[in-house]
Short mmCIF file of C-alpha atoms and ligand atoms in Angstrom, two decimals:
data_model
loop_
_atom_site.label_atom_id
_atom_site.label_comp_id
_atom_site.label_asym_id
_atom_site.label_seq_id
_atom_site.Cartn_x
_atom_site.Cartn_y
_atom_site.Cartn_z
CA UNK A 22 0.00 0.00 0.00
CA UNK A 23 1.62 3.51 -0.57
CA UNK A 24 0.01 7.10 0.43
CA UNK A 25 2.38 8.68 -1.98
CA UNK A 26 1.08 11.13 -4.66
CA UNK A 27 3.75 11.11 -8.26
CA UNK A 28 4.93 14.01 -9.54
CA UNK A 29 2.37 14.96 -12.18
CA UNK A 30 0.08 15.33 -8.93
CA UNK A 31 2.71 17.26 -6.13
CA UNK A 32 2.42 19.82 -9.77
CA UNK A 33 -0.95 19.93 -10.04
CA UNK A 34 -1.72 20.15 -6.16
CA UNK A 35 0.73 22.96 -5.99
CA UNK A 36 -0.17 24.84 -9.36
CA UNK A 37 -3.79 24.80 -8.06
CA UNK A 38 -2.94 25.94 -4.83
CA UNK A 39 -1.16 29.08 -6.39
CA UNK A 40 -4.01 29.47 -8.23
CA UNK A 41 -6.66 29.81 -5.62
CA UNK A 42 -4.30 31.61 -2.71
CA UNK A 43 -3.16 34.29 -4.90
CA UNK A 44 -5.65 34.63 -7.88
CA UNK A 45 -9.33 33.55 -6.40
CA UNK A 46 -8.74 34.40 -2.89
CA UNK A 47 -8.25 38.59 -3.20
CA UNK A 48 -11.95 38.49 -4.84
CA UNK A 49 -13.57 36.12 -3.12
CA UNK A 50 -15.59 37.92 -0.34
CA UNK A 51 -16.85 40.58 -2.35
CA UNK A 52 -17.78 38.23 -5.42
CA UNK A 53 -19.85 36.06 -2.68
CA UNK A 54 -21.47 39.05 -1.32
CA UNK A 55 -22.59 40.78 -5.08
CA UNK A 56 -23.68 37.71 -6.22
CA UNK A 57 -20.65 38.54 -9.13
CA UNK A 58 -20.14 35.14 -11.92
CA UNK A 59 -16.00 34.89 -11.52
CA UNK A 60 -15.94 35.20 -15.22
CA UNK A 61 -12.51 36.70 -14.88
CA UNK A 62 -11.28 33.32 -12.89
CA UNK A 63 -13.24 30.64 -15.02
CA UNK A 64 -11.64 32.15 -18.25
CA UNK A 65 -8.07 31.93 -16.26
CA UNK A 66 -9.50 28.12 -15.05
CA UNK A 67 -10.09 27.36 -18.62
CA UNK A 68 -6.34 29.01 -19.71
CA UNK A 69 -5.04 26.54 -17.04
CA UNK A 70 -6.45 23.51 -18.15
CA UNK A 71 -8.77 23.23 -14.82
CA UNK A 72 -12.00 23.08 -16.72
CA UNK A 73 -10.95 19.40 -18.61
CA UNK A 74 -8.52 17.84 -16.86
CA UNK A 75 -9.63 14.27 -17.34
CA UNK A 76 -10.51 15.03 -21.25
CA UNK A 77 -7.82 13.29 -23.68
CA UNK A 78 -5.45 15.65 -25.09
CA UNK A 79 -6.98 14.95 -28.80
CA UNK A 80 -10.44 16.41 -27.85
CA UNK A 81 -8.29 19.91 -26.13
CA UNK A 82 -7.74 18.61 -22.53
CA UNK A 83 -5.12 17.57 -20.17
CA UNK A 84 -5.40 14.02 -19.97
CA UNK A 85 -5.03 13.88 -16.54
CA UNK A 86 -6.29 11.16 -13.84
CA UNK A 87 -9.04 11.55 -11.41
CA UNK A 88 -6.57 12.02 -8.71
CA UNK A 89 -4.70 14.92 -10.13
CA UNK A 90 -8.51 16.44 -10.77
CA UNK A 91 -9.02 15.85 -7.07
CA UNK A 92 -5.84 17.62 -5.54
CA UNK A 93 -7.01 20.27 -7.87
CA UNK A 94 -10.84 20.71 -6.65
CA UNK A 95 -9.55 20.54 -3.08
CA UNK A 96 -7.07 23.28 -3.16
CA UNK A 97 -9.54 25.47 -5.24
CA UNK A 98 -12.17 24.60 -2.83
CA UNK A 99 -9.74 25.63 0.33
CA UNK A 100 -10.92 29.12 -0.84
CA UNK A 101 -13.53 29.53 -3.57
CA UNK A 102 -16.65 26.93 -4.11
CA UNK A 103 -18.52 28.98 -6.79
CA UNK A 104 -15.37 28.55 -8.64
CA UNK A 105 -15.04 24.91 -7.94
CA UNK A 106 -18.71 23.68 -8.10
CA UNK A 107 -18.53 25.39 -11.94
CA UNK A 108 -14.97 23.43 -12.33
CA UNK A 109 -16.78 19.99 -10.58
CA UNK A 110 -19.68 20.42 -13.41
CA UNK A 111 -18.06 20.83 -16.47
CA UNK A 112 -15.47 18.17 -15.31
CA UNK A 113 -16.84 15.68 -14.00
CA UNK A 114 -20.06 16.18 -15.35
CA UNK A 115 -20.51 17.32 -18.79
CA UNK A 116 -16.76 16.38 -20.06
CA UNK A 117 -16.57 13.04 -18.99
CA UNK A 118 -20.61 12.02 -19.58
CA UNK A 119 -19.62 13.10 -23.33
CA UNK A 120 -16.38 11.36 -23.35
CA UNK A 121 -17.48 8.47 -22.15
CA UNK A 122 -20.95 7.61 -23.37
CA UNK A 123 -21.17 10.36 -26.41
CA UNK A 124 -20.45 9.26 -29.80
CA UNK A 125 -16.86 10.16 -32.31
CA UNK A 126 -19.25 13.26 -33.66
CA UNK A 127 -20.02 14.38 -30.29
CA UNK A 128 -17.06 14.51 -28.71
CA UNK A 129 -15.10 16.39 -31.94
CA UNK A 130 -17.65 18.88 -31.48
CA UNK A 131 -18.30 19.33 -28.09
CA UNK A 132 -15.55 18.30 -25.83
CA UNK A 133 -12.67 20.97 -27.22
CA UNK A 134 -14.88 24.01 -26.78
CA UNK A 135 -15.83 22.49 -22.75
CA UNK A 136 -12.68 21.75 -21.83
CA UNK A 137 -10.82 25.26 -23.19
CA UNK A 138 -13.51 26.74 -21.02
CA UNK A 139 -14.79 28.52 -24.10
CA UNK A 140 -18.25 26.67 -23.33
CA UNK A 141 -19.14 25.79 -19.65
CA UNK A 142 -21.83 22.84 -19.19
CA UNK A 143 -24.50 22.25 -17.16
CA UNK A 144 -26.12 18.82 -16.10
CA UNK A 145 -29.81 19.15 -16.47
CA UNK A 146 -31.34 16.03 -14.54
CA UNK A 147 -33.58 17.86 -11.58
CA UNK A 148 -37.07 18.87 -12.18
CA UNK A 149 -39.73 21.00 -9.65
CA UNK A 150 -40.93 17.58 -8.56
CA UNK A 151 -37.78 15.36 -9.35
CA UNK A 152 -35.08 15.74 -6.75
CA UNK A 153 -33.92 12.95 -5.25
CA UNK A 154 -36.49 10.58 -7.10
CA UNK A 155 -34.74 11.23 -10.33
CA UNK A 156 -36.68 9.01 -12.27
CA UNK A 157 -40.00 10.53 -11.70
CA UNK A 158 -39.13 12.86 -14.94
CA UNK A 159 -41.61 15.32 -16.24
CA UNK A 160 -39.62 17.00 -19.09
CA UNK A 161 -40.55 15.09 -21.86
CA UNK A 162 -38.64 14.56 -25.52
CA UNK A 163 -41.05 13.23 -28.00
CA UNK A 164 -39.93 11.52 -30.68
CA UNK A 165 -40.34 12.68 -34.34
CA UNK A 166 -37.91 10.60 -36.34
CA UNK A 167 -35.02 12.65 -37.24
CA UNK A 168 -35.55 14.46 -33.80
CA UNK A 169 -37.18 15.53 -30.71
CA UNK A 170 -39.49 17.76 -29.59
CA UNK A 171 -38.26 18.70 -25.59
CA UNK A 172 -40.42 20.78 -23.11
CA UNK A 173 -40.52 20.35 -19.71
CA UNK A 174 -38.29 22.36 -17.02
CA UNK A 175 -35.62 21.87 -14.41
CA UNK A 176 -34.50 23.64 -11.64
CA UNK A 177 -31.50 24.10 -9.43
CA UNK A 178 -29.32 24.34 -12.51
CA UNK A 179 -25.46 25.01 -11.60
CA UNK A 180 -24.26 27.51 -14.02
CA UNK A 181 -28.13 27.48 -15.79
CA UNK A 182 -27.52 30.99 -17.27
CA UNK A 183 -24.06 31.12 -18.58
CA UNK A 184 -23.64 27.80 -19.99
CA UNK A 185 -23.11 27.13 -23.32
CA UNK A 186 -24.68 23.53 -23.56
CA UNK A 187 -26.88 21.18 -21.38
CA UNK A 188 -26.91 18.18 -21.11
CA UNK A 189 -30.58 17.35 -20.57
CA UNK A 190 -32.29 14.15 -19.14
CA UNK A 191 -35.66 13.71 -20.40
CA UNK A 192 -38.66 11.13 -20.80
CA UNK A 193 -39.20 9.64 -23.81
CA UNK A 194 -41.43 6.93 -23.41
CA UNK A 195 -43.56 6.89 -19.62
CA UNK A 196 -44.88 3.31 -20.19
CA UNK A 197 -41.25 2.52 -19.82
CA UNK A 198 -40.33 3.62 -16.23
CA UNK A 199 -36.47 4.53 -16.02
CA UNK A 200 -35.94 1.95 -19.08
CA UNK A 201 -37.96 5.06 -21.09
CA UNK A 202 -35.36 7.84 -20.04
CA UNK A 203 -32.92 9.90 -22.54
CA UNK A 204 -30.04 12.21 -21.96
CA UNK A 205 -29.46 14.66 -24.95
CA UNK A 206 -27.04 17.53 -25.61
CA UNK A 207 -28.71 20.57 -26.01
CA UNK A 208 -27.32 24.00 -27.01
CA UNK A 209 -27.89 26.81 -24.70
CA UNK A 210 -28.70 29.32 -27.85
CA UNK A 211 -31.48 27.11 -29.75
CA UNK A 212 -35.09 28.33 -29.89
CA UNK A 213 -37.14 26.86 -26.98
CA UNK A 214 -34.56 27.29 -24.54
CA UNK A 215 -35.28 30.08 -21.82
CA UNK A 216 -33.43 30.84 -18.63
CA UNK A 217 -35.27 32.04 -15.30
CA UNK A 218 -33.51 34.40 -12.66
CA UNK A 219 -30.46 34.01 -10.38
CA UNK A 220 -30.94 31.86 -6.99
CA UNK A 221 -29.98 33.71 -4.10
CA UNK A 222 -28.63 31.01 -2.47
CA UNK A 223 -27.43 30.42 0.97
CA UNK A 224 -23.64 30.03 -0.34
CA UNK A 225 -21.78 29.19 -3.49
CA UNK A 226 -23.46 32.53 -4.30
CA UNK A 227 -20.96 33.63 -7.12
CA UNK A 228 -22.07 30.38 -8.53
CA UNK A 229 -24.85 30.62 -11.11
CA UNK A 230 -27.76 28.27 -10.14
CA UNK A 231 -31.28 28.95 -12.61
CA UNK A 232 -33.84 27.67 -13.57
CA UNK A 233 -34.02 26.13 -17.00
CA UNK A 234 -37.36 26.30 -19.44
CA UNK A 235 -37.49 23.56 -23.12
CA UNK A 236 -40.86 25.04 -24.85
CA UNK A 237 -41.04 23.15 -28.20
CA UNK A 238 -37.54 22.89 -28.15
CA UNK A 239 -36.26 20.81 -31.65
CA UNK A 240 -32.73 18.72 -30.54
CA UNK A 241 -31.60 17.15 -33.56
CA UNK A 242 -31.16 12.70 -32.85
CA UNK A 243 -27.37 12.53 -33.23
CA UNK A 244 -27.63 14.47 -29.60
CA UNK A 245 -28.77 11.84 -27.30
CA UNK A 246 -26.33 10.38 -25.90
CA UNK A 247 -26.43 6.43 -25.64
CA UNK A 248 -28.31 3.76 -26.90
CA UNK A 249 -32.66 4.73 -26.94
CA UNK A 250 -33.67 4.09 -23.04
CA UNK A 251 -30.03 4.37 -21.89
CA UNK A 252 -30.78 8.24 -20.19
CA UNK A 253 -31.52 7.36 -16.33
CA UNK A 254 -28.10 4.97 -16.14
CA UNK A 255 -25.58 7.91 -18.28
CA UNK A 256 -27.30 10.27 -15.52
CA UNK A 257 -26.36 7.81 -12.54
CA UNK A 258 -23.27 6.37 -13.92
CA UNK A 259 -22.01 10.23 -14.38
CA UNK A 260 -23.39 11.21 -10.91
CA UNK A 261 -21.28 8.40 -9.55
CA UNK A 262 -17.85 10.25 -10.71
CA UNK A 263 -19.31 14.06 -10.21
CA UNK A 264 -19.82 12.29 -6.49
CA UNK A 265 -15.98 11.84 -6.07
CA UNK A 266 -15.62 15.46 -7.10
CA UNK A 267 -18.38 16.76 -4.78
CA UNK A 268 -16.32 14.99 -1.93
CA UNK A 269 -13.28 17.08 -3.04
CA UNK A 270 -14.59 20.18 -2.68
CA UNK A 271 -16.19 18.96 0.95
CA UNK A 272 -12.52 18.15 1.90
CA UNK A 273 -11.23 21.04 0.32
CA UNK A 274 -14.16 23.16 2.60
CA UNK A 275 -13.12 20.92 5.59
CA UNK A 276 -9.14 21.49 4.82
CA UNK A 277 -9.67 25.25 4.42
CA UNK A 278 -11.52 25.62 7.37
CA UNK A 279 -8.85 23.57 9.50
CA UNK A 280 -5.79 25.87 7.41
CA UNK A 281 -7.72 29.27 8.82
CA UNK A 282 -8.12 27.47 12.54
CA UNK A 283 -4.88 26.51 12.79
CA UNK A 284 -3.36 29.90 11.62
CA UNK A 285 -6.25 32.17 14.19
CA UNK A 286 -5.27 30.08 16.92
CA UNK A 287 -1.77 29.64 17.07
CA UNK A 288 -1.84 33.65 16.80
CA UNK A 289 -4.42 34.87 18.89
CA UNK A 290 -4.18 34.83 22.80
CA UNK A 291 -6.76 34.93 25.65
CA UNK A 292 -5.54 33.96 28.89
CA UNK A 293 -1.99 34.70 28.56
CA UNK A 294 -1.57 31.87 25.82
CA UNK A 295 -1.80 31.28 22.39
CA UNK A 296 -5.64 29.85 21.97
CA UNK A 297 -4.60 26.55 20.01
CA UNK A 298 -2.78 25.49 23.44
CA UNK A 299 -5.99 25.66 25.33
CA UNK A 300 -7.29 22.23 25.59
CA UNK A 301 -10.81 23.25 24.31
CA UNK A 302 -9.50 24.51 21.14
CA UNK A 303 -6.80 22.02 21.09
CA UNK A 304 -8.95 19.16 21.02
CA UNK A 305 -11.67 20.91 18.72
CA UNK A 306 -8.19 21.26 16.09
CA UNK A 307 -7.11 17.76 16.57
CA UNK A 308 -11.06 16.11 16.30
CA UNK A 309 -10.63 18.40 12.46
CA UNK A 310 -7.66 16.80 11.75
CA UNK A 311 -8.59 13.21 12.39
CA UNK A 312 -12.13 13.82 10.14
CA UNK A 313 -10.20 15.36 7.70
CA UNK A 314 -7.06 12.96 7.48
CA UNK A 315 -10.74 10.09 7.16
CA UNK A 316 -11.84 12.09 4.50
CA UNK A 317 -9.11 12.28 2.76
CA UNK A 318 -8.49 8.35 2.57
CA UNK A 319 -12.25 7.79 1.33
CA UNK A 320 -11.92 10.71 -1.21
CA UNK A 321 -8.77 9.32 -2.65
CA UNK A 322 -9.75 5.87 -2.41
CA UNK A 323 -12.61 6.74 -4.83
CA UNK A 324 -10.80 8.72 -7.06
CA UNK A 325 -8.16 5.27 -7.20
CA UNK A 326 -10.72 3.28 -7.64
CA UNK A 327 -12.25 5.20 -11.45
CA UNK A 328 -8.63 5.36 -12.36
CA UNK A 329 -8.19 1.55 -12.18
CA UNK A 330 -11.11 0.75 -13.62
CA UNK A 331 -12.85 -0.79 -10.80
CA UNK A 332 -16.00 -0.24 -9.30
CA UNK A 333 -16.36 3.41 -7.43
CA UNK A 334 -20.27 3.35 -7.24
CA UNK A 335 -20.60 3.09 -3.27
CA UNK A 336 -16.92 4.23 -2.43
CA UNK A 337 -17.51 7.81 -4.61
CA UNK A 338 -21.13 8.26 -2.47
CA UNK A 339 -19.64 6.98 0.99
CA UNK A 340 -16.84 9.71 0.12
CA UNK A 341 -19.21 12.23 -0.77
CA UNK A 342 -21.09 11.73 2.67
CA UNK A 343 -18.71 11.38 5.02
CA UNK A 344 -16.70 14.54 3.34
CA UNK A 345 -19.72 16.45 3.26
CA UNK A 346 -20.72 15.62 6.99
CA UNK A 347 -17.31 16.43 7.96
CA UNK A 348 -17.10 20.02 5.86
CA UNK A 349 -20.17 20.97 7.85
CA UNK A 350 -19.54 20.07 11.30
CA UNK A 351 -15.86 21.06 10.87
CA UNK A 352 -16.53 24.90 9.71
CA UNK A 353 -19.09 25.38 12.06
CA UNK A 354 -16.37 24.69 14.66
CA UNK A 355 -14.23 26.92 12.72
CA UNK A 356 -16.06 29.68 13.40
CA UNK A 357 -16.60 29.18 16.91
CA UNK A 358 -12.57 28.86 17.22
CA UNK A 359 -12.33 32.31 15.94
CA UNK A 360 -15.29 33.68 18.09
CA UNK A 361 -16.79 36.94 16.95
CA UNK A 362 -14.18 37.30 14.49
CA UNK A 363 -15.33 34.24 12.84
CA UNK A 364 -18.87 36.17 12.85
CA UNK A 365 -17.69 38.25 9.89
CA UNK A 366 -17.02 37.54 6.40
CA UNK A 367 -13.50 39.50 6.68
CA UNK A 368 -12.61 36.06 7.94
CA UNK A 369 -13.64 33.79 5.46
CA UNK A 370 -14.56 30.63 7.80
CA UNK A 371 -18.37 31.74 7.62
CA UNK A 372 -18.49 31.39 3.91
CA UNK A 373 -17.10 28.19 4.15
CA UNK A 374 -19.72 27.59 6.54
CA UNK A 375 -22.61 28.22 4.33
CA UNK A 376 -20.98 26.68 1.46
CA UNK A 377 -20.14 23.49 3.17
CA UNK A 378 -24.21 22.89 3.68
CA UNK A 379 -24.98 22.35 -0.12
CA UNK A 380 -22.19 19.39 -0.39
CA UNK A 381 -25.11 17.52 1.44
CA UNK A 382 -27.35 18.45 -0.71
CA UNK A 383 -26.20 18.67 -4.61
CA UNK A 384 -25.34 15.45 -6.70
CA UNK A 385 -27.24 13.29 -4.13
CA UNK A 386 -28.27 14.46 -0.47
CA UNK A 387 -26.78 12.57 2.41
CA UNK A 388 -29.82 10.57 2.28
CA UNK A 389 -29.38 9.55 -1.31
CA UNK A 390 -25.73 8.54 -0.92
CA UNK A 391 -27.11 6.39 2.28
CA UNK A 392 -29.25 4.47 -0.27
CA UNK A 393 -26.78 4.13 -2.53
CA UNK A 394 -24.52 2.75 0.13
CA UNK A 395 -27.04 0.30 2.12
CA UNK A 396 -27.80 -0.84 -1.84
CA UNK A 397 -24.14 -2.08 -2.65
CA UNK A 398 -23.81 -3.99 0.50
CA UNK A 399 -27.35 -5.74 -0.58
CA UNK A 400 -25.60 -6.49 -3.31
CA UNK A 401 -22.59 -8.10 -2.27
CA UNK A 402 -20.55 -5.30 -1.51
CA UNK A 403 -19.56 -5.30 2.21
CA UNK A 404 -16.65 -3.16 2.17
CA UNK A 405 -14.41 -5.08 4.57
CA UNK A 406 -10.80 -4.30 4.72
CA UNK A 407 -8.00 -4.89 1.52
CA UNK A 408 -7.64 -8.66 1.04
CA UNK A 409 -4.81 -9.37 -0.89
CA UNK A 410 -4.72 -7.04 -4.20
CA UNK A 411 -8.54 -6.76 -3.69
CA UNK A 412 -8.98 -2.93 -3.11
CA UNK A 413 -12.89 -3.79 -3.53
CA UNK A 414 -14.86 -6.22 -1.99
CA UNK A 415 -14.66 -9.45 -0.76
N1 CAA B 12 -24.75 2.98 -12.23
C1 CAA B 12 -25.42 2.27 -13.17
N2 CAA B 12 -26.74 1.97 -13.10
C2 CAA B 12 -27.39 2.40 -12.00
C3 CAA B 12 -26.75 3.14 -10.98
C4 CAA B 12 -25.37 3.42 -11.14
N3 CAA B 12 -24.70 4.12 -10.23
N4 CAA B 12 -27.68 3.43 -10.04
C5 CAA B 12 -28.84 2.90 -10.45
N5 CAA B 12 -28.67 2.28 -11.63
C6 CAA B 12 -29.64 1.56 -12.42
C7 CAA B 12 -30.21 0.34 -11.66
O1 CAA B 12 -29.40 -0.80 -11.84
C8 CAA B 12 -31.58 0.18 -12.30
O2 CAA B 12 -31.45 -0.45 -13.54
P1 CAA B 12 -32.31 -1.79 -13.93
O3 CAA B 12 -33.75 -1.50 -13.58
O4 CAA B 12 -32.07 -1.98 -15.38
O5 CAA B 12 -31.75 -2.87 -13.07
C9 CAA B 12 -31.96 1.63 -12.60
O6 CAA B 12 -30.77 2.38 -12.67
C10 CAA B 12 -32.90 2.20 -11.56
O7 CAA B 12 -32.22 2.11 -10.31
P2 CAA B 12 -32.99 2.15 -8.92
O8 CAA B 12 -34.12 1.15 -8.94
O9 CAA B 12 -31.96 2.02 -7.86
O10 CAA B 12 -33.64 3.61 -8.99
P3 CAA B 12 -34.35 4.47 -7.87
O11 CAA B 12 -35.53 5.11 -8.45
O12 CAA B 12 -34.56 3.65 -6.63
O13 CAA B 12 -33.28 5.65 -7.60
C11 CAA B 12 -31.37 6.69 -6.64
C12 CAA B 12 -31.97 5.44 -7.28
C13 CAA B 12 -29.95 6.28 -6.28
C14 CAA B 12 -32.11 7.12 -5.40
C15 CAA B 12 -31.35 7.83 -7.69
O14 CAA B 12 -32.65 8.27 -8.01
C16 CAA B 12 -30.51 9.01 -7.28
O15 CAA B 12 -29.28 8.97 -7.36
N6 CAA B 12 -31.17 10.13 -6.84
C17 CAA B 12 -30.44 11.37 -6.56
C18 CAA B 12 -30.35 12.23 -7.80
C19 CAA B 12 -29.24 13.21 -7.71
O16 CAA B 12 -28.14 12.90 -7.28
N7 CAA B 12 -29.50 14.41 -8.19
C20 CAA B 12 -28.49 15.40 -8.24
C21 CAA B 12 -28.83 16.40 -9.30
S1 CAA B 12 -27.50 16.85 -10.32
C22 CAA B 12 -26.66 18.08 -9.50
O17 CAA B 12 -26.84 18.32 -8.34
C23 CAA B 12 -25.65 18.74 -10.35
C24 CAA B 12 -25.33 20.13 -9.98
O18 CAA B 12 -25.81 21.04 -10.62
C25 CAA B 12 -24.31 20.38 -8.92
#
């Protein structure tokens, strides 16, 4: 067993850590509180090569595992999660949904605009009355031989009014449950397609979340993606990885958080000591760095996992979960380590605060990755320690 990251990812960790320290972090607070799209920083993310890192190089991206993405998302999401939640869409995703399950056509047209960051994505799979029961679809895509006719709506829509393309989940055929489902790649600019306002959301509020409106909206056949019926298992499959992402920027929330706790309390006294050698802090910083350090193993684990091929289903959503949990209760104590100070946004621990909460939420609740979990160990997978070269199951 070795803990060891190569080279390609100490260069990646560290080139996204000077990234988001000295280019996203200046910004940040007042981008958060105007509600003010980093279009700036995603145009600089797209220069970089952050917004396709796992495309191949012959479709325009970087070629790069889902490890190196990882290090990447968490050092990004240290300090700015509307950046990172648009990076964690069009990665995980829109990129590698197209790259995987798209067809030659597709991917020559689509995936070199997404991953320059020239286009952003958007994964269009909730509805009004389809959150967690994603197969309970009301957008419908009718089928008229050469093409479909798509109406229906969706909400919650991560970057819903700047992206360039959407990938849409839709039902084609109620009589056939889930098996009746299609995904299809629809351009942001065609007639049909409206936008409704700006969330003001709780955090990630630089973020662009909309609503999204298909009236009569034509979408040629060569977009679906898949085989006719394959829609609800491309959304799940891709959900699976975009999990493992979700659970980077949780850790990256949880690290950041930990990085500001560590640096208030070793500098501020009360008492006549620094605060970090009280007990009561001192024991709040090392229960952080224990979750963290647990995190961390079930994030990377995950991200192993997709790059060897194996099966990440219930490893990606028991990453995302216990990340997520973690982010939350960890910044909360964050701020209550830096008192009133933490009170403020000057600060930055209360943003992480409010952004931790949607990493429970988005790509799956808490709840959802619970089901997914119980579900594997139904059916056979009882994650019990390595056995052998078995990183799985036994
Ligand atoms: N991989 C492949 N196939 C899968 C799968 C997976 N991970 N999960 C399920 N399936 C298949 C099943 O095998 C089954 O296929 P068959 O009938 O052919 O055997 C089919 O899909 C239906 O599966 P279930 O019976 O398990 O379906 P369900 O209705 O019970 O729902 C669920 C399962 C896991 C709860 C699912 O609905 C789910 O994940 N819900 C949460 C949705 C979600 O994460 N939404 C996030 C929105 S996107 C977002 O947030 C992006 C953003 O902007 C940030």
């Amino acid at each position: 067993m070795t803990f060891e990251l190569n080279e390609e990812h100490l260069a990646v960790q560290a080139a996204a850590r000077d990234f988001a320290q000295n280019v996203l972090k200046p910004g940040v607070i007042e981008r958060d509180s105007k509600m003010e799209y980093p279009t700036e920083q995603i145009r600089q993310m797209g220069e970089l090569g952050f917004l396709g890192m796992m495309v191949s190089p012959e479709y325009g991206g970087g070629g790069m595992d889902t490890m190196s993405y990882v290090l990447a998302m968490e050092e990004i999401s240290k300090v700015d999660n509307s950046c990172s939640v648009i990076m964690s869409v069009n990665n995980s995703l829109v990129c590698w949904g197209i790259e995987t399950f798209g067809t030659e056509e597709q991917k020559q047209k689509y995936l070199p605009r997404l991953a320059s960051g020239e286009w952003i994505g958007s994964f269009c799979l909730s509805e009004p009355e389809a959150g967690s029961d994603a197969t309970s679809q009301r957008t419908t895509a009718i089928d008229q031989g050469d093409h479909y006719i798509l109406n229906g709506t969706k909400n919650w829509i991560t970057n819903g009014g700047t992206s360039k393309l959407h990938l849409v989940i839709a039902q084609t055929d109620a009589e056939k449950g889930h098996h009746g489902i299609n995904a299809f790649i629809v351009e942001a600019d065609w007639d049909g397609v409206s936008v409704g306002a700006k969330e003001d959301k709780l955090g990630i509020r630089s973020s662009d979340t909309h609503t999204i409106m298909y009236t009569d909206v034509k979408v040629p056949k060569e977009n679906r993606i898949g085989e006719d019926g394959f829609g609800f298992k491309f959304a799940m499959k891709t959900l699976s990885g975009g999990r493992i992402g979700i659970a980077a920027q949780a850790l990256g929330i949880a690290g950041g958080a930990y990085e500001l706790s560590i640096a208030y309390s070793q500098e501020r006294k009360a008492f006549g000591k620094e605060i970090a050698k009280h007990q009561a802090i001192g024991f709040k910083l090392a229960n952080m760095a224990m979750d963290i350090e647990a995190a961390k193993m079930l994030v990377y684990r995950a991200a192993w996992l997709k790059d060897q091929g194996l099966d990440y289903t219930g490893a990606s959503s028991m990453a995302k979960l216990y990340a997520s949990e973690a982010a939350m209760k960890h910044t909360v104590e964050a701020v209550q380590i830096h008192g009133g100070y933490g009170f403020v946004k000057e600060y930055h621990v209360e943003r992480l605060m409010r952004d931790a909460k949607i990493t429970q939420i988005y790509e799956g609740t808490s709840e959802i990755q619970r089901i997914v979990i119980s579900r594997n160990i139904s059916k056979g997978q009882h994650y019990i320690p390595v056995i052998g070269n078995s990183a799985v199951t036994v």
